XYZ file of C-alpha atoms in Angstrom:
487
model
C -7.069 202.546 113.873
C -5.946 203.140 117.613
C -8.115 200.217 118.920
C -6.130 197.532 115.880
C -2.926 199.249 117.362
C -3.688 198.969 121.267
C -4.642 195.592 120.202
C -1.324 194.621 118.705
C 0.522 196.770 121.580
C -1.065 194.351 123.969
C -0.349 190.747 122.080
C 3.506 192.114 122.020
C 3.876 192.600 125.627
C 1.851 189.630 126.429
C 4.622 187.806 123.932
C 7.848 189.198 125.743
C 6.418 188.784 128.887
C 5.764 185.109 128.171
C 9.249 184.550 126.318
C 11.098 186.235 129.430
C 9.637 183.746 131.762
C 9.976 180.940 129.878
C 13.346 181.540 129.076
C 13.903 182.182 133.005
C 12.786 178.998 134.113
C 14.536 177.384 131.292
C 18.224 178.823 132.886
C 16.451 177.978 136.287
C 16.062 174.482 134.974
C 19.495 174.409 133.667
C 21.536 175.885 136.628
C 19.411 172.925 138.842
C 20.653 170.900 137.124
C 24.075 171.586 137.013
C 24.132 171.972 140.493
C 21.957 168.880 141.316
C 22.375 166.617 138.353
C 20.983 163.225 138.186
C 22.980 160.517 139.770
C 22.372 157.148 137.237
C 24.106 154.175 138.315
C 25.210 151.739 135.254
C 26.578 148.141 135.725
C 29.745 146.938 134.704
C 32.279 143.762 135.057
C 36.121 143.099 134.103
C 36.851 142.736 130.845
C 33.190 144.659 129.563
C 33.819 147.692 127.251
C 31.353 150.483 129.374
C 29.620 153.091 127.415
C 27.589 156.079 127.585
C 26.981 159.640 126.836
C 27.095 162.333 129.606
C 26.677 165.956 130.106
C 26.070 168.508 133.207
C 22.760 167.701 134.006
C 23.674 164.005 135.430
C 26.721 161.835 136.960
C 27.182 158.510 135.998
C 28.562 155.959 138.796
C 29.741 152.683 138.348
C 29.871 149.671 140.363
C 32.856 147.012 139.325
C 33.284 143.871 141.603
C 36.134 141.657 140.816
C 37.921 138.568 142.407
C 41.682 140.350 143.270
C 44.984 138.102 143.086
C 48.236 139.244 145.126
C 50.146 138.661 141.462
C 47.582 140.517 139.536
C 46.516 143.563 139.147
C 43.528 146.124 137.587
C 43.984 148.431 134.708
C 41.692 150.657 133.666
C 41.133 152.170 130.230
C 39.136 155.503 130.025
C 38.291 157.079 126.112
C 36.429 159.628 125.154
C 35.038 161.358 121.510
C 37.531 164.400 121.293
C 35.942 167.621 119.835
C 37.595 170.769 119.407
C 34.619 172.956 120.051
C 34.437 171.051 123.883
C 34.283 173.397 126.798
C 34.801 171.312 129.456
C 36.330 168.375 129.833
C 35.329 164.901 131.637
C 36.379 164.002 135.325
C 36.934 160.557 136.312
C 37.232 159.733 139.629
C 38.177 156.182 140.820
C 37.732 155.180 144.304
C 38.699 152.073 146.032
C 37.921 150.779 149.604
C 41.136 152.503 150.668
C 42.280 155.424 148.190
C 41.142 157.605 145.172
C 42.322 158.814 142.144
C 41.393 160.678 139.577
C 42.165 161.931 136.058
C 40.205 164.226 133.069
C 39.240 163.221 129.472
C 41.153 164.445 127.161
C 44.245 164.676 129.184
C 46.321 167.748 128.905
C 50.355 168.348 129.125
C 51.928 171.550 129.321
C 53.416 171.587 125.613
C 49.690 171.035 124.527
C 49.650 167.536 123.593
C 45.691 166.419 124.192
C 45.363 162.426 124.913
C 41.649 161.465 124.675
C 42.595 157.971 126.153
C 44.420 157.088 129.627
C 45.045 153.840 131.309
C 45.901 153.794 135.000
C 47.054 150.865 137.067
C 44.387 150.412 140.299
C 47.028 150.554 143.515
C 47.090 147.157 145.230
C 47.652 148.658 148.480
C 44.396 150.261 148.676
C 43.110 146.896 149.232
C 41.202 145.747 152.489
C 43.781 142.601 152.568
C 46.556 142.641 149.794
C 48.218 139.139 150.876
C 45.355 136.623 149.934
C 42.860 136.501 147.673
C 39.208 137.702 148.321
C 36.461 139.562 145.770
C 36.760 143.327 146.016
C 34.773 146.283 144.794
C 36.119 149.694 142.721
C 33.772 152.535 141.975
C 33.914 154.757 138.931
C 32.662 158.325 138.772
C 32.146 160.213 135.268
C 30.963 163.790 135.363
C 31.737 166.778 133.472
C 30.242 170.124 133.309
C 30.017 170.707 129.858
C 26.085 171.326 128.405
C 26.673 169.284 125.541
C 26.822 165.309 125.215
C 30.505 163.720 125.344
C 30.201 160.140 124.431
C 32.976 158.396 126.645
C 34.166 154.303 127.305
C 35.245 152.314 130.413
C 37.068 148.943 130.311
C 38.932 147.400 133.367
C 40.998 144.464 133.157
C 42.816 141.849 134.800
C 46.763 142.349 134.513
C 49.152 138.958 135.072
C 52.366 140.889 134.079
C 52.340 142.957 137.591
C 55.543 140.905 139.492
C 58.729 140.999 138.176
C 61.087 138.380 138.953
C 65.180 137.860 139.086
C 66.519 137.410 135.391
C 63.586 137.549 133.895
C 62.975 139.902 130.671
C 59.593 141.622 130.790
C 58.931 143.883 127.436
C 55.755 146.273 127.295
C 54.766 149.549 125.534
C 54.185 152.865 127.381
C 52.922 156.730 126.345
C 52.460 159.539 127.867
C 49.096 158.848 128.771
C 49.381 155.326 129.387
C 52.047 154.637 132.450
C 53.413 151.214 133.442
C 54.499 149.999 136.576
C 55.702 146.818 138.342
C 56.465 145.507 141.686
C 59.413 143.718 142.657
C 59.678 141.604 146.279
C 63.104 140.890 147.314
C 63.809 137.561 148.461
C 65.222 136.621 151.488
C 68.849 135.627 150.025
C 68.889 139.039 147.879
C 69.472 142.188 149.505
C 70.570 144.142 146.161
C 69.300 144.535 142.395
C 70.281 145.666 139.548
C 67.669 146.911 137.385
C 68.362 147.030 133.376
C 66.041 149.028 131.293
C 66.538 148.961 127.250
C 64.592 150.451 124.646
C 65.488 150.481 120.757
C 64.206 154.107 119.988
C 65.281 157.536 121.201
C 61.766 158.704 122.843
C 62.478 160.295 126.069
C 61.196 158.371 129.089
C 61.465 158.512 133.105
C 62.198 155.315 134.965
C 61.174 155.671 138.511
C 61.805 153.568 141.630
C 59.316 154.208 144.432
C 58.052 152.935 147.650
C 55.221 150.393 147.444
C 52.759 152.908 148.860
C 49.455 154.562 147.171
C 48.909 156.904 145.085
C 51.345 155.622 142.939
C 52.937 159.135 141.083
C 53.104 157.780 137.466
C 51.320 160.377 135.675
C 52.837 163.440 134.370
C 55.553 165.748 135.961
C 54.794 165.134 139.561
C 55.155 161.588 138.650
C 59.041 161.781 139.443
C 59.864 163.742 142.222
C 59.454 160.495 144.278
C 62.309 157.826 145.125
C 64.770 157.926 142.605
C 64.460 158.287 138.764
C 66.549 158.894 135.420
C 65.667 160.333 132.307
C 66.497 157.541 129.623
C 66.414 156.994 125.847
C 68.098 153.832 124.741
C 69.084 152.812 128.091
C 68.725 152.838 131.973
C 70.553 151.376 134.999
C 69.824 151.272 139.047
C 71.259 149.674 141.861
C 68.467 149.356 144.717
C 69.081 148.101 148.258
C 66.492 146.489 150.355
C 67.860 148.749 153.407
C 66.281 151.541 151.418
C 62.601 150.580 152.055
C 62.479 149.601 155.632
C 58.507 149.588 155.537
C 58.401 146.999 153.262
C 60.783 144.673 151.513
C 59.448 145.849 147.778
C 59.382 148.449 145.604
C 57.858 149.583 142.778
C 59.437 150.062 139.530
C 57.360 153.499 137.057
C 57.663 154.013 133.471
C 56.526 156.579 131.801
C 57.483 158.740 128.284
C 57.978 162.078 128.394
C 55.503 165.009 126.042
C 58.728 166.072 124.488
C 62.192 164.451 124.158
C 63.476 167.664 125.598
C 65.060 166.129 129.135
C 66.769 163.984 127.062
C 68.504 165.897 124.720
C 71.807 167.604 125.192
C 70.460 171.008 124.387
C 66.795 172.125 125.948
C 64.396 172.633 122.856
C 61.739 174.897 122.739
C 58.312 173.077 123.544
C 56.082 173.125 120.676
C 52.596 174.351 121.296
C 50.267 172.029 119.824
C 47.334 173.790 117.546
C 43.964 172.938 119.410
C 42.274 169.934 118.420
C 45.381 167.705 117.336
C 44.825 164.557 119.812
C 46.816 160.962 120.563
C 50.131 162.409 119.344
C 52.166 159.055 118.435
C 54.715 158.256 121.145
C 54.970 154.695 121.886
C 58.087 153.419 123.252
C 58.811 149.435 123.548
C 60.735 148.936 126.559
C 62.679 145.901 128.188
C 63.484 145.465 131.656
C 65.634 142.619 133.637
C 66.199 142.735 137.075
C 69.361 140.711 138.268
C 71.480 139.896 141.319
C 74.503 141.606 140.477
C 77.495 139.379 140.928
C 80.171 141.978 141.072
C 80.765 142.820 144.983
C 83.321 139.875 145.174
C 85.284 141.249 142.140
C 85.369 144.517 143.358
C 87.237 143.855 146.467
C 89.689 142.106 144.275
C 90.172 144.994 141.975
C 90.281 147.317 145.049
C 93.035 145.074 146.639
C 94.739 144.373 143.320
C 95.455 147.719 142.515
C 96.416 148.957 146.255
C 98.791 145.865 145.678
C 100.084 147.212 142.560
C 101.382 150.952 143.788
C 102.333 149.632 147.215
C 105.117 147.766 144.432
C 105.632 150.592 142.937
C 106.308 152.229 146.398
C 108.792 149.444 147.239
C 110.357 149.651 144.505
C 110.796 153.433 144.243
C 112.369 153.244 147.955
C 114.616 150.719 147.053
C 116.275 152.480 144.365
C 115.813 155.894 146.649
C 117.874 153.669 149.439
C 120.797 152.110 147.247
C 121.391 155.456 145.539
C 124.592 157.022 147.249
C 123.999 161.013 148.601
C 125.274 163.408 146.447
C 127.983 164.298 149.329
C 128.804 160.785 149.531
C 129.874 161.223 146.192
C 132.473 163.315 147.200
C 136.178 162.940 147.050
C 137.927 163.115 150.529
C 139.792 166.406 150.160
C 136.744 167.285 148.351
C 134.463 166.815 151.574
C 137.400 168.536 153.386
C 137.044 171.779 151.833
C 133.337 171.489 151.899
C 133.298 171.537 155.676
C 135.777 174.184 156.208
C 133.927 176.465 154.139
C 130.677 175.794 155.464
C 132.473 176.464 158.899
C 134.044 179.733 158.031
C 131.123 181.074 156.442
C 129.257 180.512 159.723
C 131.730 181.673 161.582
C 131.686 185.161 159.272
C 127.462 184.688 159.473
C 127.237 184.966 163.025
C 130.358 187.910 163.244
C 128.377 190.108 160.395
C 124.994 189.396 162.345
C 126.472 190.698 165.790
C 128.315 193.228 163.885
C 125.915 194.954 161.859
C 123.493 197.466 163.729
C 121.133 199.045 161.343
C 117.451 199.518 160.686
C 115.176 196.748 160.221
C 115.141 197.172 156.612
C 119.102 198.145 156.181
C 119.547 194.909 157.469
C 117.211 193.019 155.299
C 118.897 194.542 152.262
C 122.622 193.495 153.681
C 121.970 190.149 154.582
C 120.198 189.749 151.050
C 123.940 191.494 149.322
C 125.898 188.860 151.893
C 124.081 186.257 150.859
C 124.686 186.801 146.839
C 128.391 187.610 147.753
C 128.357 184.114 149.685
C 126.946 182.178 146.744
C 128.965 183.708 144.458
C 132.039 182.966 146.407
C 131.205 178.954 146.971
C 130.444 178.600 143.119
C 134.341 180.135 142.727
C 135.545 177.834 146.006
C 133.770 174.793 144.630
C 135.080 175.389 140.867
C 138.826 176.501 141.989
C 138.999 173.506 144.157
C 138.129 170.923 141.933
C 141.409 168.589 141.244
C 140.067 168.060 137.319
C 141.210 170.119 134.681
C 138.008 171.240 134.007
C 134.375 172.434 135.512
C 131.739 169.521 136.338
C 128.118 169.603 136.702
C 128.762 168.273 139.836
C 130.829 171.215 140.939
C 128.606 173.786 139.576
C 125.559 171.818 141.459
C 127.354 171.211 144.684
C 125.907 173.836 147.372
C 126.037 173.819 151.954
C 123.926 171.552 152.872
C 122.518 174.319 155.132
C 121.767 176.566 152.348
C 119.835 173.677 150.434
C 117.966 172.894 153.587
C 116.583 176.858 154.140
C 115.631 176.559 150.210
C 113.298 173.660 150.365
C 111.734 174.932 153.567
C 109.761 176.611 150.776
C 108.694 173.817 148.490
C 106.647 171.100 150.991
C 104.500 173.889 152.201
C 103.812 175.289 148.839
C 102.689 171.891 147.415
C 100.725 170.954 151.033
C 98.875 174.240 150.356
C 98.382 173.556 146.594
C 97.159 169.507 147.268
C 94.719 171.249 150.406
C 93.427 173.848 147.516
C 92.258 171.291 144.726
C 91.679 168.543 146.742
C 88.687 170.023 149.507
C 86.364 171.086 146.679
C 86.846 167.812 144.702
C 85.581 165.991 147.957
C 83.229 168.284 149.142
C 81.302 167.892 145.449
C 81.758 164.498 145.330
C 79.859 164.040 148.964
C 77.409 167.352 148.109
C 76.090 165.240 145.268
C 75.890 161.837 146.724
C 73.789 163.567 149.402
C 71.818 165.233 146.658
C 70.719 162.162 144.564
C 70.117 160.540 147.916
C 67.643 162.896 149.477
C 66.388 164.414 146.035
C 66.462 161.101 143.951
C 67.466 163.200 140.940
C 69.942 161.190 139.480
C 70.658 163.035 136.493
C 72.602 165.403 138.034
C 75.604 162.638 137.820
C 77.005 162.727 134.623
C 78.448 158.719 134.444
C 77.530 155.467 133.121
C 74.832 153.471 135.362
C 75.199 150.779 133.452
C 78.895 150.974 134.393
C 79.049 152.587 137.857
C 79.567 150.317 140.613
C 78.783 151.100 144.077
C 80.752 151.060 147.310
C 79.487 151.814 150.861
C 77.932 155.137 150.348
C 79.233 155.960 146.705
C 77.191 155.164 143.981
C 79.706 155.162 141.522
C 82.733 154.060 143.742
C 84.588 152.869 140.551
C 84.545 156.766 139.077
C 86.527 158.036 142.295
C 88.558 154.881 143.004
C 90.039 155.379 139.390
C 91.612 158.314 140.506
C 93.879 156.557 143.544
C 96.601 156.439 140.504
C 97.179 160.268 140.767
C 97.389 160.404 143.874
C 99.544 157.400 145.020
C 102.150 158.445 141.859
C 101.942 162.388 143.137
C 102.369 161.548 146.759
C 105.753 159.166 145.713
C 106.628 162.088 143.715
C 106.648 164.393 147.073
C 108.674 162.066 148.821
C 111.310 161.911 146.247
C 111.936 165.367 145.955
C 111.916 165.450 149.815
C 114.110 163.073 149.922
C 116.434 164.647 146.789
């Protein structure tokens, strides 16, 4: 009975010992091979649909040699077989003979949308020579570290619609996932565009004007913190100078929809949180751009001059009338005037006597002057009214005040509306200029709430037509100071 139980004792520690190792070298195994997987290199050519299946223990590399065209360009298509219960996802790294890029399977936005495909545009200027044609060479790395098998598909292709051109529509589809963008060379009589981007439905998008430089920023947020860019749903508007991209005399011209129409919106929405494992999330927008030479600079220095022209008549004619129309003295009768002056005279004359008369505290005197000066006006409204040769009491004689009085009065009123034109009229300009420097050096141009499609730039204004519509206010305001003035 002991032996039968030493013998069974024995067989179960030979067992564990045996499962321990093998299960050591097994984890061993694994671990090499995550950190030295096997490198297979596949074959593939343009317009091929690449397969395989791949996992941690190997990397699969790809070799694509193509014949490259200064009006084409490559696009490639990466898919993979979603599944929820996925660790890890797959890495693709694309490198040409001049820059990389790279991107996972599924791709991932911050609301939780999942996108198990992606198509990227290959960046011309990582080409050894970009002006003539010549056969060329990309290189495509898949890897992942997940254990289990991902089955995953490759497909570059050859692109045609890569150049825009003057007044010509170009119509395309975008998604999040799957970015568009086009170059545009200005010609040598053209030294401004005006780009026109419609859409028919009210997905939000980002249209982006950047430097023709790689990497090209067309995926996801940091996508648009380059050049200048607009949030747009139905419709989208730039002007671009060729003085803007002294390096070279292009640009390049990003689309790309937005995860959520949240930018877009009037109100900011609370991103939704996608459940895990809901994938491709339908949000296809149809776009249509046209790129034209716009043809308004000549009218606008005839609206500019036209309506200068227009007050400047407005100013003549205000002075003429101000110039014809007879003083208010002037209208005066004779013995009228008379009396006038003598008055004025003697109160003077009783002004200065009081003044040298009077020897009181600063404040005593404040307080008399203030009680002669009532007594005074109260004693010219009785002169004025009891020297009147009408029966009865005018408007003009109740109006009718020293011309030296009036004078003291309005001291008041040009400094008072200096001071109030000084107070609203700085922080008008000084926000107008703060955000023309912003969207210049930020490229943010949604901070401008106006009409691209209308605005109409001038010098350094982008929307010169927004501030020149306000040179009514202030030509009719100014006229308005002068009259008074003058009154």
């Amino acid at each position: 009975m002991m032996f039968l139980l030493s013998v069974r004792l024995y067989f179960f520690i030979i067992f564990n010992l045996f499962f321990f190792v093998k299960c050591n070298q097994l984890s061993v195994d694994s671990f090499d091979s995550i950190i030295n997987p096997d490198i297979i290199i596949k074959n593939c050519t343009i317009g091929e649909l690449c397969s395989g299946t791949i996992n941690s223990t190997s990397i699969h590399y790809y070799s694509v040699q193509y014949s490259f065209n200064p009006i084409t360009a490559i696009r490639l298509t990466t898919n993979m077989k979603y599944n929820v219960t996925q660790n890890a996802p797959i890495l693709v790294v694309v490198r040409q003979i001049r820059g990389v890029v790279s991107w996972t399977l599924p791709y991932a936005f911050s609301n939780g949308m999942i996108y198990s495909s992606v198509t990227r545009t290959l960046c011309v200027h990582n080409e050894v020579n970009r002006t003539r044609p010549h056969t060329s060479t990309v290189f495509i790395e898949i890897s992942t570290s997940n254990v289990d098998l991902i089955d995953y598909f490759i497909q570059l292709d050859n692109t045609t619609e890569y150049s825009l051109e003057t007044d010509v529509k170009q119509s395309f589809t975008i998604s999040p996932a799957t970015p568009v963008y086009y170059k545009f060379v200005f010609p040598s009589h053209i030294n401004n565009i005006f780009i026109e981007v419609q859409s028919q439905d009210d997905l939000c998008a980002v249209v982006s004007v950047q430097s023709f430089d790689c990497p090209v920023y067309d995926v996801g947020e940091i996508g648009f913190r380059q050049g200048h860019y607009q949030t747009m749903s139905k419709s989208a508007s730039f002007n671009v100078y060729s003085s803007e991209f002294t390096k070279r005399n292009e640009f390049l011209l990003v689309f790309l929809v937005k995860p959520t129409d949240a930018d877009c919106l009037d109100y900011k929405e609370t991103a939704i949180i996608q459940p895990a494992g809901v994938v491709d999330v339908e949000r296809r927008k149809n776009i249509t751009v046209i790129l034209s030479s716009p043809s308004y600079s000549k009218y606008l220095y005839v609206t500019i001059f036209l309506t200068v022209g227009i007050y400047s008549l407005i100013y003549v004619f205000a002075f003429l009338i101000m110039c014809r129309r007879p003083d208010t003295y002037d209208r005066l009768a004779p013995d009228q005037l008379s009396l006038l002056e003598a008055r004025t005279e003697r109160e003077l004359a009783e002004h200065q006597n009081n003044r040298q008369s009077l020897e009181t505290s600063e404040g005593e005197e404040n307080v008399i002057a203030s009680r002669m000066n009532d007594y005074e006006r109260e004693e010219s409204a009785v002169e004025v009214i009891e020297t009147s040769n009408t029966g009865f009491v005018t408007v003009n004689d109740l109006c009718t005040k020293d011309y030296e009085y009036l004078k003291q009065k309005f001291r008041i009123y040009p400094q008072t509306m200096i001071t109030i034109a000084i107070f609203y009229s700085l922080p008008v300009i000084q926000l107008v200029l703060q955000y023309q420097i912003n969207i210049d050096s930020i490229g943010n141009e949604d901070i401008c709430y106006f009409n691209f499609l209308c605005a109409r730039q001038f010098a350094m204004l982008a929307a010169f037509n927004n501030v020149f519509s306000n040179i009514g206010y202030c030509a009719l305001g100014l006229l308005f100071f002068i009259i008074v003035y003058r009154r």
